[in-house]
Amino acid sequence: MEEYGSYNWNQQGNEPQNNTPMGPKKPHGKNNKNAAKWAKKIGAVALSAVLFGGVAGGVFTGVTYATGATAKAQATQTESDSSQQTTTTKLQTATASTSTASSTSSGSMDVTSIVQSAMPSIVAITNKSVQEVQNYFSMFSRGGGTQEQEVESQGSGIIIGQNDSELLIATNNHVVEGADTLSVCFADDNACEATVKGTDSDNDLAVIAVKLSDISEDTMSQIKIAEIGDSDQLQVGEQVVAIGNALGYGQSVTTGIVSAVNRQLEDSNSENGFIQTDAAINPGNSGGALLNMQGQVIGINSAKLASTEVEGMGYAIPVSTASPIFEDLMNRQTRTKVSSDQAAALGIKGQTVDSSIAEAYGIPQGVYVAEIEQGSAAEKAGITAGSVITKFDDTTIESMDDLKSCLEYYAAGETVDLVVKIADNGSYVEKTLTITLDKADTSTTTQDGQQGQTQPGESGQDGNLQGSILK
């Protein structure tokens, strides 16, 4: 059997150098030497393999460890990032929750809850008055002049207080102005007669009173005094609710936002700003409540200030302006109209000074005293011709109609304070005078002829007033 020798690999270890058959076997001793030589080589190769394996294993372990550490670090970082993201989301949720909790803790309600809470505090007011209107037949030249006719108007009010004998209700002055009779309809649809407690025409505010003896126990159990808020804290964009007797149909609810605060209006006599809202405020809403989302009254609605040319611009008198005025009016003596045999008079001939005349001539708005009746209450009190009456017993006077309306509630012989402005070297000095009212008769009452109304062939009231001033 032919024996084969070993292959001697080249340096690359890829191709054999020769393929020569091995010769006959050498003697045994020589073979032992060769065996020992091969054993050393094999041992060296084995040791090299072990060393290589160890180094390779170490490197692999190191790489694996490094890779694992990196992966672990990346996983940790990812987990950290994920944890941070979750925390941020929780913070946003917590903030929202906190906000919600804060809103809830502060008593914020939805509109349904606000209406249910506030409606027992809101009333409908009916004003009945007798006014002179043009005679129908005069339009067809079948008779001239005017005729008296009962006129009814609607408004709203807010129950704001109670004393020993009266329930006190806040409203607008123009709601109760000129009333011969007033009635108040409560939340349970029961109505009672009311009287004017006090008015402030400058700020268009009034307080009326209903006798507690006229209100049934059942009605008293279903109504309540309104909670007053703080209009100074209002912010633009805040949601509000308006409640009132719109168009006289009964209480209705509208919602909107605060469009502006401290809005100045040219058509108003008030020097204070108003709350502007896009909540619908229609005729009949005047005197009703503008509420915040805690159900608190923060404004007195006034349809009088609304414009017919635009939509979404309603106005309310801030409660911060109204509160001190209401407190004053609530504490005044409640008055009813006196009978004709007790009617009182000042003993003057006067004319209205409106805003246009006041601006043109630089005189105060009120009632210009053109003449003083000799021996009259006015003369005794020290009122002089040319002075201007601006207040009657703390009630602002802007016209002869205002003055006549006030006198209807005072009996002859009563003593009241008048505020007059007296001309003094081109300016006006304000004085408070005490007057004891005369008994009214045809010679001393402030009738239309005494007010300088237009007479046949005359130029008119303004012209008469201008003539009086320029004398």
Coordinates of C-alpha atoms in Angstrom, one line a residue:
M1 CA 0.0 0.0 0.0
E2 CA 1.4 3.2 -1.1
E3 CA 2.0 5.8 1.7
Y4 CA 1.4 9.5 1.3
G5 CA 3.6 12.2 2.8
S6 CA 2.5 15.5 4.4
Y7 CA 1.6 18.6 2.5
N8 CA 3.9 21.6 2.9
W9 CA 1.6 24.7 2.6
N10 CA 3.0 27.9 1.2
Q11 CA 3.0 31.1 3.2
Q12 CA -0.6 31.8 2.3
G13 CA -1.6 28.4 3.2
N14 CA -3.7 28.0 0.1
E15 CA -1.8 25.7 -2.3
P16 CA 0.6 22.7 -1.8
Q17 CA 4.3 23.0 -2.8
N18 CA 4.8 19.4 -3.8
N19 CA 3.0 16.1 -3.9
T20 CA 6.0 13.7 -3.7
P21 CA 5.3 10.3 -2.2
M22 CA 7.1 9.5 1.0
G23 CA 10.0 7.1 0.8
P24 CA 10.4 3.9 2.8
K25 CA 10.2 4.0 6.6
K26 CA 13.2 5.4 8.5
P27 CA 14.7 3.6 11.4
H28 CA 12.7 3.8 14.7
G29 CA 15.1 6.1 16.6
K30 CA 15.0 8.7 14.0
N31 CA 11.3 8.5 14.1
N32 CA 11.2 9.2 17.8
K33 CA 13.2 12.3 17.3
N34 CA 10.8 13.4 14.6
A35 CA 7.9 12.6 16.8
A36 CA 9.3 14.7 19.6
K37 CA 9.9 17.5 17.1
W38 CA 6.3 17.3 15.8
A39 CA 5.0 17.2 19.4
K40 CA 6.7 20.4 20.2
K41 CA 5.2 22.0 17.1
I42 CA 1.8 20.7 17.8
G43 CA 2.1 22.0 21.4
A44 CA 3.2 25.4 20.2
V45 CA 0.3 25.5 17.7
A46 CA -2.1 24.4 20.5
L47 CA -0.7 27.0 22.9
S48 CA -1.1 29.6 20.2
A49 CA -4.6 28.5 19.6
V50 CA -5.4 28.7 23.3
L51 CA -3.9 32.1 23.5
F52 CA -5.7 33.3 20.4
G53 CA -8.9 31.9 21.7
G54 CA -8.5 33.6 25.0
V55 CA -7.7 36.9 23.4
A56 CA -10.6 36.5 20.9
G57 CA -12.9 35.5 23.7
G58 CA -11.9 38.5 25.8
V59 CA -12.3 40.8 22.9
F60 CA -15.7 39.3 22.1
T61 CA -16.7 39.5 25.8
G62 CA -15.6 43.1 25.9
V63 CA -17.4 44.0 22.7
T64 CA -20.5 42.2 24.0
Y65 CA -20.2 43.9 27.3
A66 CA -19.7 47.3 25.7
T67 CA -22.6 46.7 23.3
G68 CA -24.8 45.5 26.1
A69 CA -23.8 48.5 28.3
T70 CA -24.6 50.8 25.4
A71 CA -27.9 49.1 24.8
K72 CA -28.7 49.2 28.5
A73 CA -27.7 52.9 28.6
Q74 CA -29.9 53.6 25.5
A75 CA -32.7 51.6 27.1
T76 CA -32.2 53.6 30.3
Q77 CA -32.2 56.8 28.4
T78 CA -35.2 55.8 26.5
E79 CA -37.0 54.8 29.7
S80 CA -35.9 58.2 31.2
D81 CA -37.1 60.1 28.2
S82 CA -40.4 58.1 28.3
S83 CA -40.7 58.8 32.0
Q84 CA -40.0 62.5 31.4
Q85 CA -42.7 62.6 28.6
T86 CA -45.2 60.9 30.9
T87 CA -44.3 63.5 33.7
T88 CA -44.9 66.4 31.3
T89 CA -48.3 64.9 30.2
K90 CA -49.1 64.4 33.9
L91 CA -48.2 67.9 34.6
Q92 CA -50.4 69.2 31.9
T93 CA -53.2 66.9 33.1
A94 CA -52.5 68.0 36.7
T95 CA -52.6 71.6 35.6
A96 CA -55.9 71.0 33.8
S97 CA -57.2 69.1 36.8
T98 CA -56.0 71.8 39.2
S99 CA -57.7 74.4 37.0
T100 CA -60.8 72.3 37.0
A101 CA -60.6 71.7 40.7
S102 CA -60.0 75.4 41.3
S103 CA -63.0 76.3 39.2
T104 CA -65.1 73.8 41.0
S105 CA -63.9 74.9 44.4
S106 CA -64.6 78.5 43.5
G107 CA -68.2 77.6 42.9
S108 CA -68.3 77.7 39.1
M109 CA -71.5 76.4 37.6
D110 CA -73.0 75.6 34.3
V111 CA -75.7 77.8 32.8
T112 CA -78.5 75.6 34.0
S113 CA -77.3 75.7 37.6
I114 CA -76.9 79.5 37.3
V115 CA -80.4 80.0 36.1
Q116 CA -81.9 77.7 38.8
S117 CA -79.9 79.6 41.4
A118 CA -80.6 83.1 40.2
M119 CA -84.1 83.0 38.9
P120 CA -85.8 83.3 42.3
S121 CA -84.0 86.7 42.7
I122 CA -85.3 88.2 39.4
V123 CA -88.6 89.9 39.0
A124 CA -90.7 91.4 36.2
I125 CA -91.7 95.0 36.6
T126 CA -94.8 96.6 35.0
N127 CA -95.0 100.4 34.8
K128 CA -98.4 101.9 34.2
S129 CA -98.7 105.7 33.6
V130 CA -101.1 108.1 32.1
Q131 CA -99.6 110.1 29.3
E132 CA -100.8 112.7 26.8
V133 CA -100.8 111.4 23.3
Q134 CA -101.9 112.9 20.0
N135 CA -105.5 112.8 19.3
Y136 CA -106.2 110.4 16.4
F137 CA -108.7 112.7 14.6
S138 CA -106.2 115.6 14.7
M139 CA -104.2 113.8 12.0
F140 CA -107.2 114.3 9.6
S141 CA -107.9 117.9 10.7
R142 CA -111.1 116.8 12.6
G143 CA -110.0 118.2 15.9
G144 CA -106.7 119.1 17.5
G145 CA -104.9 118.7 20.7
T146 CA -104.0 115.6 22.7
Q147 CA -105.8 113.1 24.9
E148 CA -104.7 111.1 28.0
Q149 CA -104.0 107.5 27.5
E150 CA -102.7 104.8 29.9
V151 CA -99.4 103.5 28.8
E152 CA -97.8 100.3 30.0
S153 CA -94.1 99.4 29.8
Q154 CA -92.1 96.4 31.0
G155 CA -88.8 96.0 32.8
S156 CA -86.9 93.8 35.2
G157 CA -85.5 93.9 38.7
I158 CA -83.3 92.2 41.2
I159 CA -84.1 91.4 44.8
I160 CA -81.2 93.0 46.7
G161 CA -82.4 93.3 50.3
Q162 CA -85.1 93.3 52.9
N163 CA -85.9 95.5 56.0
D164 CA -88.4 95.1 58.7
S165 CA -91.4 95.9 56.5
E166 CA -90.2 95.9 52.8
L167 CA -88.6 93.7 50.2
L168 CA -86.2 95.9 48.2
I169 CA -85.6 95.6 44.5
A170 CA -83.0 97.2 42.3
T171 CA -83.7 98.3 38.7
N172 CA -83.1 101.0 36.2
N173 CA -84.5 104.5 36.7
H174 CA -86.0 104.6 33.2
V175 CA -88.0 101.4 34.1
V176 CA -89.9 103.2 36.9
E177 CA -89.7 106.8 35.6
G178 CA -93.1 108.6 35.5
A179 CA -95.0 105.6 36.9
D180 CA -98.5 106.1 38.3
T181 CA -98.6 102.5 39.4
L182 CA -95.9 99.8 39.6
S183 CA -96.4 96.1 40.0
V184 CA -93.8 93.4 40.5
C185 CA -94.2 89.8 39.3
F186 CA -92.1 87.2 41.3
A187 CA -90.7 83.9 40.1
D188 CA -93.9 82.0 41.1
D189 CA -96.0 84.4 38.9
N190 CA -97.6 86.1 41.8
A191 CA -97.7 89.9 41.5
C192 CA -97.7 92.7 44.1
E193 CA -97.9 96.5 44.0
A194 CA -94.6 98.4 44.5
T195 CA -93.5 101.9 45.3
V196 CA -90.4 103.9 44.4
K197 CA -87.9 103.9 47.2
G198 CA -85.4 106.2 45.5
T199 CA -83.9 107.0 42.1
D200 CA -80.6 108.2 40.6
S201 CA -81.3 109.5 37.1
D202 CA -77.6 110.3 36.5
N203 CA -76.6 106.7 36.8
D204 CA -80.1 105.3 35.6
L205 CA -80.6 103.4 38.8
A206 CA -83.5 103.0 41.2
V207 CA -84.8 101.0 44.1
I208 CA -88.4 100.0 44.5
A209 CA -90.1 98.4 47.5
V210 CA -92.8 95.9 48.1
K211 CA -94.5 95.6 51.5
L212 CA -93.8 92.3 53.1
S213 CA -97.4 92.2 54.3
D214 CA -98.5 92.1 50.6
I215 CA -96.3 89.0 49.9
S216 CA -97.7 85.6 50.7
E217 CA -95.7 83.1 52.7
D218 CA -95.7 80.7 49.7
T219 CA -94.1 83.4 47.5
M220 CA -91.6 84.3 50.2
S221 CA -90.5 80.7 50.4
Q222 CA -89.8 80.7 46.6
I223 CA -87.8 83.9 46.3
K224 CA -84.4 85.0 47.6
I225 CA -82.0 87.9 47.8
A226 CA -79.4 87.9 45.0
E227 CA -75.7 87.4 45.7
I228 CA -73.7 90.4 44.6
G229 CA -70.3 89.7 42.9
D230 CA -67.3 91.9 42.1
S231 CA -67.4 93.5 38.7
D232 CA -63.9 94.9 39.2
Q233 CA -62.5 91.3 38.7
L234 CA -64.2 90.8 35.3
Q235 CA -61.9 90.0 32.4
V236 CA -62.5 90.3 28.7
G237 CA -63.6 87.0 27.3
E238 CA -65.2 85.8 30.6
Q239 CA -68.5 84.1 30.1
V240 CA -71.7 85.8 31.4
V241 CA -75.4 85.1 31.6
A242 CA -78.2 87.7 31.3
I243 CA -81.6 87.2 32.7
G244 CA -84.6 89.5 32.3
N245 CA -88.2 90.1 31.2
A246 CA -87.3 90.5 27.5
L247 CA -90.1 92.2 25.5
G248 CA -92.4 91.6 28.4
Y249 CA -92.8 87.9 27.5
G250 CA -91.5 86.7 30.8
Q251 CA -88.1 85.8 32.2
S252 CA -85.6 84.7 29.5
V253 CA -82.0 83.7 29.5
T254 CA -79.2 84.7 27.1
T255 CA -75.4 83.9 27.3
G256 CA -72.3 85.6 26.0
I257 CA -68.9 86.9 27.0
V258 CA -67.5 90.1 28.4
S259 CA -66.6 92.0 25.2
A260 CA -65.1 95.0 27.0
V261 CA -64.9 96.6 30.4
N262 CA -65.0 100.2 31.4
R263 CA -66.6 101.1 28.1
Q264 CA -67.4 104.8 27.8
L265 CA -70.7 105.8 26.1
E266 CA -71.5 109.3 24.8
D267 CA -75.2 108.8 25.1
S268 CA -75.0 108.2 28.9
N269 CA -75.0 110.8 31.6
S270 CA -72.9 108.6 33.8
E271 CA -69.2 109.3 34.1
N272 CA -68.5 105.7 34.9
G273 CA -67.7 103.0 32.4
F274 CA -70.0 100.1 31.4
I275 CA -69.7 96.3 30.8
Q276 CA -70.0 95.5 27.2
T277 CA -71.3 92.0 26.3
D278 CA -72.6 90.1 23.3
A279 CA -75.3 88.5 25.4
A280 CA -78.6 89.7 23.9
I281 CA -80.2 92.5 26.0
N282 CA -83.5 93.6 24.6
P283 CA -86.3 96.0 25.7
G284 CA -87.7 94.5 28.9
N285 CA -84.3 93.3 30.0
S286 CA -83.5 96.7 31.6
G287 CA -83.0 96.3 35.3
G288 CA -82.3 92.6 35.0
A289 CA -79.1 90.8 36.1
L290 CA -75.8 90.1 34.3
L291 CA -74.3 87.2 36.1
N292 CA -70.8 85.6 36.2
M293 CA -70.3 81.9 36.2
Q294 CA -70.6 81.7 40.0
G295 CA -74.2 83.0 39.7
Q296 CA -73.3 86.3 41.2
V297 CA -74.7 89.7 40.0
I298 CA -71.9 91.7 38.4
G299 CA -74.0 94.1 36.3
I300 CA -77.4 95.7 35.9
N301 CA -78.6 95.3 32.3
S302 CA -79.7 98.3 30.4
A303 CA -81.5 98.0 27.0
K304 CA -81.6 101.8 26.9
L305 CA -77.9 101.8 26.1
A306 CA -78.2 99.4 23.2
S307 CA -78.0 100.5 19.6
T308 CA -80.5 99.4 17.0
E309 CA -77.9 99.7 14.2
V310 CA -75.7 96.9 15.5
E311 CA -76.0 93.5 17.0
G312 CA -74.1 91.8 19.8
M313 CA -73.4 95.0 21.7
G314 CA -75.3 95.1 25.0
Y315 CA -74.3 97.0 28.0
A316 CA -74.7 96.7 31.8
I317 CA -73.9 99.0 34.7
P318 CA -71.1 97.5 36.8
V319 CA -72.2 96.4 40.2
S320 CA -69.2 98.1 41.6
T321 CA -70.7 101.4 40.4
A322 CA -74.3 100.5 41.4
S323 CA -73.7 99.0 44.9
P324 CA -73.0 102.3 46.9
I325 CA -75.9 104.0 45.1
F326 CA -78.3 101.1 45.9
E327 CA -77.2 101.2 49.5
D328 CA -78.1 104.9 49.7
L329 CA -81.4 104.5 47.9
M330 CA -82.4 101.5 50.1
N331 CA -82.2 103.6 53.2
R332 CA -84.4 106.4 52.0
Q333 CA -87.9 106.9 53.1
T334 CA -90.5 105.1 51.0
R335 CA -93.0 107.6 49.5
T336 CA -96.3 107.3 47.8
K337 CA -98.0 109.9 45.7
V338 CA -100.0 112.4 47.8
S339 CA -103.6 113.3 47.2
S340 CA -104.4 116.5 45.2
D341 CA -105.5 118.3 48.3
Q342 CA -102.0 117.8 49.8
A343 CA -100.1 118.7 46.6
A344 CA -97.0 120.9 47.1
A345 CA -95.3 123.6 45.1
L346 CA -92.0 125.6 45.1
G347 CA -93.4 128.9 43.8
I348 CA -91.1 129.3 40.8
K349 CA -91.4 129.6 37.0
G350 CA -88.6 127.4 35.5
Q351 CA -87.4 125.8 32.3
T352 CA -85.4 122.7 31.5
V353 CA -81.7 123.1 30.8
D354 CA -80.8 120.0 28.8
S355 CA -77.3 118.9 27.8
S356 CA -77.2 120.9 24.5
I357 CA -78.1 124.2 26.2
A358 CA -75.8 123.5 29.1
E359 CA -72.9 123.0 26.6
A360 CA -73.8 126.0 24.5
Y361 CA -74.2 128.5 27.4
G362 CA -71.9 126.9 30.0
I363 CA -74.6 126.6 32.7
P364 CA -75.4 123.5 34.8
Q365 CA -78.0 121.0 33.6
G366 CA -81.2 121.1 35.6
V367 CA -84.1 123.5 36.1
Y368 CA -83.3 127.1 35.3
V369 CA -85.3 129.4 37.6
A370 CA -86.7 132.2 35.4
E371 CA -89.0 133.8 38.0
I372 CA -89.8 133.7 41.7
E373 CA -93.3 134.1 43.0
Q374 CA -93.5 136.8 45.7
G375 CA -93.9 135.4 49.2
S376 CA -93.4 131.9 47.9
A377 CA -91.5 129.0 49.5
A378 CA -88.7 129.5 47.0
E379 CA -88.3 133.2 47.9
K380 CA -88.3 132.4 51.7
A381 CA -85.7 129.7 51.1
G382 CA -83.4 132.2 49.3
I383 CA -83.7 130.8 45.8
T384 CA -83.0 133.6 43.3
A385 CA -83.9 134.0 39.6
G386 CA -81.1 132.8 37.4
S387 CA -80.0 130.0 39.7
V388 CA -80.3 126.3 38.6
I389 CA -81.9 123.6 40.7
T390 CA -79.9 120.3 40.3
K391 CA -81.2 118.2 43.3
F392 CA -84.4 117.8 45.2
D393 CA -84.1 115.9 48.5
D394 CA -81.0 114.0 47.1
T395 CA -82.8 113.2 43.8
T396 CA -81.0 114.5 40.7
I397 CA -83.1 117.0 38.7
E398 CA -82.4 117.3 35.0
S399 CA -85.7 118.7 33.8
M400 CA -89.0 120.2 34.8
D401 CA -90.6 116.8 34.5
D402 CA -88.1 115.4 37.1
L403 CA -89.0 118.2 39.4
K404 CA -92.8 117.8 39.0
S405 CA -92.4 114.0 39.5
C406 CA -90.6 114.6 42.8
L407 CA -93.2 117.0 44.0
E408 CA -96.0 114.4 43.5
Y409 CA -94.6 112.5 46.5
Y410 CA -94.3 115.4 48.9
A411 CA -97.1 117.1 50.8
A412 CA -97.5 120.8 51.4
G413 CA -95.7 121.8 54.6
E414 CA -92.9 119.2 54.3
T415 CA -89.3 120.5 54.6
V416 CA -86.7 119.3 52.1
D417 CA -83.2 120.2 50.9
L418 CA -82.6 121.7 47.5
V419 CA -79.3 121.9 45.8
V420 CA -79.0 124.9 43.6
K421 CA -76.1 126.4 41.5
I422 CA -76.0 130.2 41.6
A423 CA -74.2 132.3 39.0
D424 CA -71.1 134.1 40.4
N425 CA -68.8 136.1 38.1
G426 CA -69.1 133.7 35.2
S427 CA -69.1 130.5 37.2
Y428 CA -71.6 128.7 39.3
V429 CA -71.4 128.1 43.1
E430 CA -73.3 125.2 44.6
K431 CA -75.4 125.7 47.7
T432 CA -77.8 123.6 49.7
L433 CA -81.0 125.4 50.7
T434 CA -83.8 124.2 53.0
I435 CA -87.3 124.8 51.8
T436 CA -90.7 124.3 53.4
L437 CA -93.1 123.5 50.5
D438 CA -96.1 125.6 49.7
K439 CA -99.6 124.3 49.1
A440 CA -100.1 124.0 45.4
D441 CA -102.7 126.2 43.6
T442 CA -103.0 127.6 40.1
S443 CA -100.8 130.6 40.8
T444 CA -97.9 128.7 42.3
T445 CA -97.8 125.2 40.7
T446 CA -95.3 124.6 38.0
Q447 CA -97.7 124.3 35.1
D448 CA -96.7 124.1 31.5
G449 CA -97.3 127.9 31.0
Q450 CA -95.0 128.6 33.9
Q451 CA -92.3 126.3 32.4
G452 CA -92.0 128.5 29.4
Q453 CA -93.6 126.0 27.0
T454 CA -94.3 127.2 23.4
Q455 CA -97.2 129.6 23.2
P456 CA -98.9 130.7 19.9
G457 CA -96.6 132.9 18.0
E458 CA -93.6 132.2 20.2
S459 CA -90.3 130.6 19.0
G460 CA -90.3 127.7 21.3
Q461 CA -89.0 126.5 24.7
D462 CA -85.4 126.8 23.8
G463 CA -85.8 130.3 22.5
N464 CA -87.7 131.3 25.6
L465 CA -85.0 129.8 27.8
Q466 CA -82.3 131.5 25.9
G467 CA -84.1 134.8 26.2
S468 CA -84.4 134.3 30.0
I469 CA -80.7 133.5 30.3
L470 CA -79.7 136.5 28.2
K471 CA -81.8 139.0 30.1

